[in-house]
Amino acid sequence: MDDRSLPRFSPRRELGRTGFRATVLGIGDLADRTVPLDRCVATLQRAMDAGLNLVDTAPGYEDGYSEEIVGQALRGRREGVFVIDKVDLLDRPVTPQVEESLGRLRLDAVDLFVFHSVSQLDIWERLAAPGGGMEELGRCIQAGKTRFRGISSHHPDVLRAALESGLCDVVMFPIGPWCHRRYVEEILPLARAKGVGTVCFKTFGAGKLLGDTEGYGRPLQVRPRGKVSSGGQEAPAPSLPHLSVEECVRYTLTVDPDVALLGMSFPNEQDAALAAAAAFQPLTSEQLADVRRRASLAIEGKGAVWWDPK
C-alpha cells in the first residue's frame, strides 16, 4: 500500500565500501507470529513506500517467519533494496544455513550475510581463522549467494578485532541513548577509517527506553508498587521514566552511523519513527549528555542490558 501521508527518504550515503547508497533509516525485524503474514508484509512494504532501502532479517526471528515476510514483501520490488540476513549458528557449517535462509526468502542471493551476535573474542577468532566461518562465507560470495560479509556484535573488543582483520564489509552494533560509549567513541570512528559500513541497532534500548518492559514487549518481572495509605488502600504504582521516540531517534542520528536500524512493527510505530527522522535536527553536546542522563533513569529496573559488555 502506498501511504502518501508518509515522509519520503532518499539514499544519502554509501554503506562503507559496498557501493550501495543507503537511507539513514533501515527496516528492522518486524516478525510477530500473532500477526497475519499479509499484514506483516504490508507493514514492511509501507516502510519501503517511504523510500527506506535497507532491510534486516535473520532465521532466528520468529523461527524463520521474518525471512518469509521479507521475501514476500520483496516480490517485484527487489531492485534497489539492500537485504541483510544472518548466520545464527556460529558452530555449524555456514553454507547449509545460507541456503536454508535463501530458500525461506525465495531469493537467489542477498546483499550481506553477517554472523549473528558474535560477542566473545574466542568465537570471533575461530570464525576468522583459516578454514573458519568467514572463509566459508567468502566461498558463498564466490558462488553468488551473497555479495558481502560481516558480523553483528555486542562487544567492542570483538568489533575492534573484526575491523582490524579486514574481513568485514559491514559491522552491526548498538548505538543509542543507553549503549556503551565505546561503540561511539572507538568503534564507529574505526569503522569509518577502515571503510567498513555501520548498521546500528538498539536506538530504543529494545523498547525499554520508551515503555515499561524487560525488552521487546516482555512485561516487567517486578513492577514498582504504590504506597499503602493509612486506610489500607494501595495507591497506583508510580510512573516509570521514559524517553520519547523523537529523543531516541535524534540521539542516534546525531551520532551518525551509516544506517540506524529501527524496529517498526506496526504503522503507528512507523509514523512516530519516520516523523522523528524527517524532522531531525542534531543535538548539541549538552543535549546528548542530558538524553544519556535520562536514559540511565529510564532503563533502571527493566532487566538485563545484554547489548553492553559486562
GROMACS .gro file of C-alpha atoms in nm:
model
  310
    1MET     CA    1   0.000   0.000   0.000
    2ASP     CA    2   0.130   0.345  -0.090
    3ASP     CA    3   0.056   0.578   0.202
    4ARG     CA    4   0.106   0.927   0.062
    5SER     CA    5   0.099   1.080   0.410
    6LEU     CA    6   0.438   0.926   0.489
    7PRO     CA    7   0.757   1.133   0.469
    8ARG     CA    8   0.987   1.028   0.185
    9PHE     CA    9   1.352   0.935   0.233
   10SER     CA   10   1.626   0.929  -0.029
   11PRO     CA   11   1.958   0.742  -0.020
   12ARG     CA   12   2.214   0.964   0.150
   13ARG     CA   13   2.546   0.781   0.198
   14GLU     CA   14   2.743   0.482   0.071
   15LEU     CA   15   2.742   0.190   0.311
   16GLY     CA   16   3.115   0.153   0.369
   17ARG     CA   17   3.288   0.016   0.060
   18THR     CA   18   2.983  -0.173  -0.069
   19GLY     CA   19   2.899   0.098  -0.322
   20PHE     CA   20   2.535   0.092  -0.210
   21ARG     CA   21   2.380   0.425  -0.112
   22ALA     CA   22   2.158   0.359   0.187
   23THR     CA   23   1.886   0.562   0.351
   24VAL     CA   24   1.956   0.692   0.701
   25LEU     CA   25   1.696   0.451   0.844
   26GLY     CA   26   1.680   0.079   0.786
   27ILE     CA   27   1.389  -0.158   0.839
   28GLY     CA   28   1.449  -0.384   1.140
   29ASP     CA   29   1.286  -0.715   1.220
   30LEU     CA   30   0.908  -0.690   1.241
   31ALA     CA   31   0.807  -1.057   1.265
   32ASP     CA   32   0.529  -1.143   1.506
   33ARG     CA   33   0.352  -1.476   1.460
   34THR     CA   34   0.040  -1.337   1.624
   35VAL     CA   35   0.006  -1.102   1.325
   36PRO     CA   36  -0.105  -1.248   0.988
   37LEU     CA   37   0.157  -1.272   0.716
   38ASP     CA   38  -0.019  -1.036   0.476
   39ARG     CA   39  -0.039  -0.765   0.742
   40CYS     CA   40   0.333  -0.800   0.826
   41VAL     CA   41   0.417  -0.784   0.455
   42ALA     CA   42   0.205  -0.471   0.411
   43THR     CA   43   0.376  -0.305   0.708
   44LEU     CA   44   0.720  -0.374   0.566
   45GLN     CA   45   0.616  -0.251   0.222
   46ARG     CA   46   0.480   0.064   0.382
   47ALA     CA   47   0.831   0.144   0.507
   48MET     CA   48   0.963   0.075   0.158
   49ASP     CA   49   0.699   0.312   0.020
   50ALA     CA   50   0.861   0.580   0.238
   51GLY     CA   51   1.184   0.515   0.048
   52LEU     CA   52   1.371   0.307   0.307
   53ASN     CA   53   1.603   0.080   0.112
   54LEU     CA   54   1.775  -0.148   0.364
   55VAL     CA   55   1.602  -0.437   0.540
   56ASP     CA   56   1.735  -0.675   0.803
   57THR     CA   57   1.623  -1.028   0.889
   58ALA     CA   58   1.751  -1.350   1.047
   59PRO     CA   59   1.643  -1.714   1.068
   60GLY     CA   60   1.601  -1.686   1.444
   61TYR     CA   61   1.348  -1.404   1.423
   62GLU     CA   62   1.025  -1.592   1.497
   63ASP     CA   63   1.176  -1.917   1.364
   64GLY     CA   64   1.204  -1.810   1.000
   65TYR     CA   65   0.883  -1.605   0.989
   66SER     CA   66   1.079  -1.283   0.942
   67GLU     CA   67   1.255  -1.424   0.636
   68GLU     CA   68   0.922  -1.532   0.489
   69ILE     CA   69   0.784  -1.180   0.540
   70VAL     CA   70   1.086  -1.013   0.383
   71GLY     CA   71   1.086  -1.249   0.086
   72GLN     CA   72   0.719  -1.191   0.013
   73ALA     CA   73   0.748  -0.814   0.058
   74LEU     CA   74   1.033  -0.804  -0.196
   75ARG     CA   75   0.848  -0.984  -0.474
   76GLY     CA   76   0.856  -0.746  -0.766
   77ARG     CA   77   1.044  -0.490  -0.553
   78ARG     CA   78   1.388  -0.646  -0.505
   79GLU     CA   79   1.583  -0.396  -0.714
   80GLY     CA   80   1.741  -0.115  -0.513
   81VAL     CA   81   1.691  -0.280  -0.173
   82PHE     CA   82   1.989  -0.391   0.036
   83VAL     CA   83   1.896  -0.716   0.213
   84ILE     CA   84   2.082  -0.831   0.525
   85ASP     CA   85   2.045  -1.185   0.659
   86LYS     CA   86   2.235  -1.368   0.931
   87VAL     CA   87   2.412  -1.690   1.014
   88ASP     CA   88   2.270  -1.775   1.356
   89LEU     CA   89   2.452  -2.099   1.446
   90LEU     CA   90   2.814  -1.997   1.485
   91ASP     CA   91   2.947  -2.350   1.542
   92ARG     CA   92   2.776  -2.510   1.241
   93PRO     CA   93   2.867  -2.520   0.869
   94VAL     CA   94   2.782  -2.192   0.701
   95THR     CA   95   2.672  -2.288   0.351
   96PRO     CA   96   2.369  -2.500   0.452
   97GLN     CA   97   2.245  -2.216   0.675
   98VAL     CA   98   2.283  -1.966   0.391
   99GLU     CA   99   2.096  -2.193   0.152
  100GLU     CA  100   1.814  -2.254   0.401
  101SER     CA  101   1.772  -1.880   0.454
  102LEU     CA  102   1.765  -1.813   0.080
  103GLY     CA  103   1.500  -2.082   0.049
  104ARG     CA  104   1.275  -1.913   0.305
  105LEU     CA  105   1.334  -1.577   0.138
  106ARG     CA  106   1.279  -1.731  -0.207
  107LEU     CA  107   1.577  -1.536  -0.332
  108ASP     CA  108   1.887  -1.649  -0.519
  109ALA     CA  109   2.108  -1.414  -0.317
  110VAL     CA  110   2.110  -1.138  -0.059
  111ASP     CA  111   2.345  -0.844  -0.032
  112LEU     CA  112   2.502  -0.920   0.306
  113PHE     CA  113   2.527  -1.217   0.539
  114VAL     CA  114   2.658  -1.148   0.889
  115PHE     CA  115   2.743  -1.384   1.171
  116HIS     CA  116   2.483  -1.308   1.434
  117SER     CA  117   2.575  -1.180   1.780
  118VAL     CA  118   2.946  -1.259   1.780
  119SER     CA  119   3.010  -1.124   2.129
  120GLN     CA  120   3.302  -1.332   2.257
  121LEU     CA  121   3.655  -1.284   2.130
  122ASP     CA  122   3.734  -1.657   2.110
  123ILE     CA  123   3.429  -1.714   1.889
  124TRP     CA  124   3.540  -1.437   1.654
  125GLU     CA  125   3.891  -1.584   1.642
  126ARG     CA  126   3.751  -1.923   1.537
  127LEU     CA  127   3.539  -1.762   1.266
  128ALA     CA  128   3.833  -1.557   1.138
  129ALA     CA  129   4.087  -1.842   1.141
  130PRO     CA  130   4.193  -2.013   0.816
  131GLY     CA  131   3.921  -2.261   0.722
  132GLY     CA  132   3.675  -2.089   0.958
  133GLY     CA  133   3.333  -1.942   0.904
  134MET     CA  134   3.447  -1.619   0.741
  135GLU     CA  135   3.638  -1.817   0.480
  136GLU     CA  136   3.331  -2.032   0.414
  137LEU     CA  137   3.119  -1.719   0.382
  138GLY     CA  138   3.378  -1.596   0.133
  139ARG     CA  139   3.306  -1.906  -0.076
  140CYS     CA  140   2.936  -1.817  -0.061
  141ILE     CA  141   3.029  -1.479  -0.208
  142GLN     CA  142   3.221  -1.653  -0.488
  143ALA     CA  143   2.917  -1.875  -0.551
  144GLY     CA  144   2.691  -1.568  -0.587
  145LYS     CA  145   2.479  -1.637  -0.279
  146THR     CA  146   2.573  -1.305  -0.118
  147ARG     CA  147   2.785  -1.004  -0.210
  148PHE     CA  148   2.929  -0.903   0.128
  149ARG     CA  149   3.006  -1.042   0.472
  150GLY     CA  150   3.037  -0.914   0.827
  151ILE     CA  151   2.928  -0.962   1.186
  152SER     CA  152   2.682  -0.825   1.438
  153SER     CA  153   2.821  -0.795   1.788
  154HIS     CA  154   2.750  -0.677   2.140
  155HIS     CA  155   3.112  -0.629   2.241
  156PRO     CA  156   3.358  -0.353   2.141
  157ASP     CA  157   3.661  -0.584   2.177
  158VAL     CA  158   3.516  -0.822   1.920
  159LEU     CA  159   3.424  -0.539   1.685
  160ARG     CA  160   3.773  -0.391   1.709
  161ALA     CA  161   3.932  -0.726   1.623
  162ALA     CA  162   3.690  -0.778   1.334
  163LEU     CA  163   3.760  -0.431   1.193
  164GLU     CA  164   4.136  -0.476   1.226
  165SER     CA  165   4.117  -0.811   1.045
  166GLY     CA  166   3.998  -0.660   0.717
  167LEU     CA  167   3.749  -0.944   0.676
  168CYS     CA  168   3.428  -0.746   0.727
  169ASP     CA  169   3.249  -0.527   0.474
  170VAL     CA  170   2.981  -0.420   0.724
  171VAL     CA  171   2.955  -0.442   1.102
  172MET     CA  172   2.636  -0.418   1.306
  173PHE     CA  173   2.639  -0.298   1.667
  174PRO     CA  174   2.440  -0.099   1.925
  175ILE     CA  175   2.416   0.278   1.922
  176GLY     CA  176   2.154   0.466   2.119
  177PRO     CA  177   2.095   0.671   2.434
  178TRP     CA  178   2.177   0.372   2.656
  179CYS     CA  179   2.465   0.193   2.484
  180HIS     CA  180   2.827   0.171   2.595
  181ARG     CA  181   3.027   0.478   2.499
  182ARG     CA  182   3.300   0.269   2.338
  183TYR     CA  183   3.066   0.196   2.046
  184VAL     CA  184   3.050   0.568   1.970
  185GLU     CA  185   3.395   0.683   2.072
  186GLU     CA  186   3.601   0.389   1.944
  187ILE     CA  187   3.416   0.154   1.710
  188LEU     CA  188   3.229   0.400   1.490
  189PRO     CA  189   3.541   0.610   1.408
  190LEU     CA  190   3.748   0.296   1.345
  191ALA     CA  191   3.487   0.157   1.105
  192ARG     CA  192   3.484   0.486   0.915
  193ALA     CA  193   3.864   0.487   0.895
  194LYS     CA  194   3.862   0.130   0.761
  195GLY     CA  195   3.586   0.195   0.506
  196VAL     CA  196   3.354  -0.057   0.675
  197GLY     CA  197   2.980   0.007   0.671
  198THR     CA  198   2.796   0.058   1.000
  199VAL     CA  199   2.439  -0.056   1.059
  200CYS     CA  200   2.338   0.015   1.417
  201PHE     CA  201   2.055  -0.100   1.641
  202LYS     CA  202   1.919  -0.050   1.995
  203THR     CA  203   1.810   0.311   1.939
  204PHE     CA  204   1.513   0.239   2.167
  205GLY     CA  205   1.701   0.004   2.400
  206ALA     CA  206   1.484  -0.293   2.296
  207GLY     CA  207   1.183  -0.079   2.386
  208LYS     CA  208   1.297  -0.027   2.746
  209LEU     CA  209   1.355   0.346   2.695
  210LEU     CA  210   1.004   0.401   2.558
  211GLY     CA  211   0.794   0.185   2.789
  212ASP     CA  212   0.774  -0.040   3.093
  213THR     CA  213   0.918  -0.362   2.951
  214GLU     CA  214   1.207  -0.601   3.004
  215GLY     CA  215   1.266  -0.575   2.629
  216TYR     CA  216   1.075  -0.644   2.307
  217GLY     CA  217   0.739  -0.611   2.477
  218ARG     CA  218   0.801  -0.859   2.758
  219PRO     CA  219   0.634  -0.742   3.080
  220LEU     CA  220   0.844  -0.633   3.374
  221GLN     CA  221   0.910  -0.913   3.622
  222VAL     CA  222   0.898  -0.670   3.916
  223ARG     CA  223   0.694  -0.353   3.895
  224PRO     CA  224   0.717  -0.066   4.144
  225ARG     CA  225   0.432  -0.077   4.394
  226GLY     CA  226   0.225   0.210   4.517
  227LYS     CA  227   0.231   0.312   4.882
  228VAL     CA  228  -0.040   0.179   5.113
  229SER     CA  229  -0.237   0.457   5.281
  230SER     CA  230  -0.349   0.457   5.646
  231GLY     CA  231  -0.687   0.337   5.521
  232GLY     CA  232  -0.531   0.022   5.376
  233GLN     CA  233  -0.572   0.128   5.012
  234GLU     CA  234  -0.275   0.092   4.778
  235ALA     CA  235  -0.205   0.395   4.561
  236PRO     CA  236  -0.137   0.341   4.190
  237ALA     CA  237   0.219   0.233   4.109
  238PRO     CA  238   0.444   0.529   4.027
  239SER     CA  239   0.505   0.603   3.661
  240LEU     CA  240   0.850   0.495   3.541
  241PRO     CA  241   1.069   0.739   3.347
  242HIS     CA  242   1.063   0.716   2.967
  243LEU     CA  243   1.225   0.883   2.669
  244SER     CA  244   1.032   0.980   2.358
  245VAL     CA  245   1.073   0.828   2.013
  246GLU     CA  246   1.196   1.165   1.888
  247GLU     CA  247   1.466   1.191   2.156
  248CYS     CA  248   1.595   0.841   2.084
  249VAL     CA  249   1.599   0.889   1.707
  250ARG     CA  250   1.764   1.231   1.733
  251TYR     CA  251   2.033   1.084   1.958
  252THR     CA  252   2.126   0.805   1.717
  253LEU     CA  253   2.112   1.025   1.407
  254THR     CA  254   2.333   1.284   1.579
  255VAL     CA  255   2.593   1.014   1.649
  256ASP     CA  256   2.558   0.933   1.276
  257PRO     CA  257   2.610   0.567   1.183
  258ASP     CA  258   2.561   0.488   0.814
  259VAL     CA  259   2.222   0.335   0.889
  260ALA     CA  260   2.006   0.339   1.203
  261LEU     CA  261   1.815   0.010   1.202
  262LEU     CA  262   1.478   0.060   1.371
  263GLY     CA  263   1.216  -0.194   1.462
  264MET     CA  264   0.886  -0.061   1.328
  265SER     CA  265   0.640  -0.346   1.360
  266PHE     CA  266   0.317  -0.151   1.321
  267PRO     CA  267   0.211   0.155   1.118
  268ASN     CA  268   0.179   0.377   1.426
  269GLU     CA  269   0.537   0.290   1.525
  270GLN     CA  270   0.649   0.371   1.172
  271ASP     CA  271   0.468   0.704   1.181
  272ALA     CA  272   0.648   0.813   1.500
  273ALA     CA  273   0.995   0.697   1.389
  274LEU     CA  274   0.971   0.832   1.035
  275ALA     CA  275   0.836   1.167   1.152
  276ALA     CA  276   1.123   1.199   1.402
  277ALA     CA  277   1.381   1.122   1.132
  278ALA     CA  278   1.220   1.358   0.880
  279ALA     CA  279   1.228   1.644   1.133
  280PHE     CA  280   1.580   1.564   1.253
  281GLN     CA  281   1.797   1.839   1.394
  282PRO     CA  282   2.131   1.740   1.554
  283LEU     CA  283   2.152   1.751   1.932
  284THR     CA  284   2.414   1.971   2.096
  285SER     CA  285   2.675   1.811   2.321
  286GLU     CA  286   2.476   1.932   2.622
  287GLN     CA  287   2.156   1.781   2.484
  288LEU     CA  288   2.332   1.450   2.412
  289ALA     CA  289   2.453   1.437   2.772
  290ASP     CA  290   2.104   1.515   2.902
  291VAL     CA  291   1.945   1.237   2.694
  292ARG     CA  292   2.205   0.990   2.823
  293ARG     CA  293   2.135   1.100   3.180
  294ARG     CA  294   1.762   1.049   3.146
  295ALA     CA  295   1.817   0.720   2.961
  296SER     CA  296   2.002   0.591   3.268
  297LEU     CA  297   1.685   0.657   3.467
  298ALA     CA  298   1.454   0.510   3.203
  299ILE     CA  299   1.649   0.182   3.183
  300GLU     CA  300   1.663   0.128   3.560
  301GLY     CA  301   1.478  -0.177   3.688
  302LYS     CA  302   1.396  -0.309   3.340
  303GLY     CA  303   1.616  -0.616   3.331
  304ALA     CA  304   1.948  -0.700   3.170
  305VAL     CA  305   2.122  -0.470   2.924
  306TRP     CA  306   2.258  -0.757   2.715
  307TRP     CA  307   2.393  -0.536   2.437
  308ASP     CA  308   2.669  -0.385   2.650
  309PRO     CA  309   2.994  -0.557   2.755
  310LYS     CA  310   2.987  -0.684   3.110
   0.00000   0.00000   0.00000
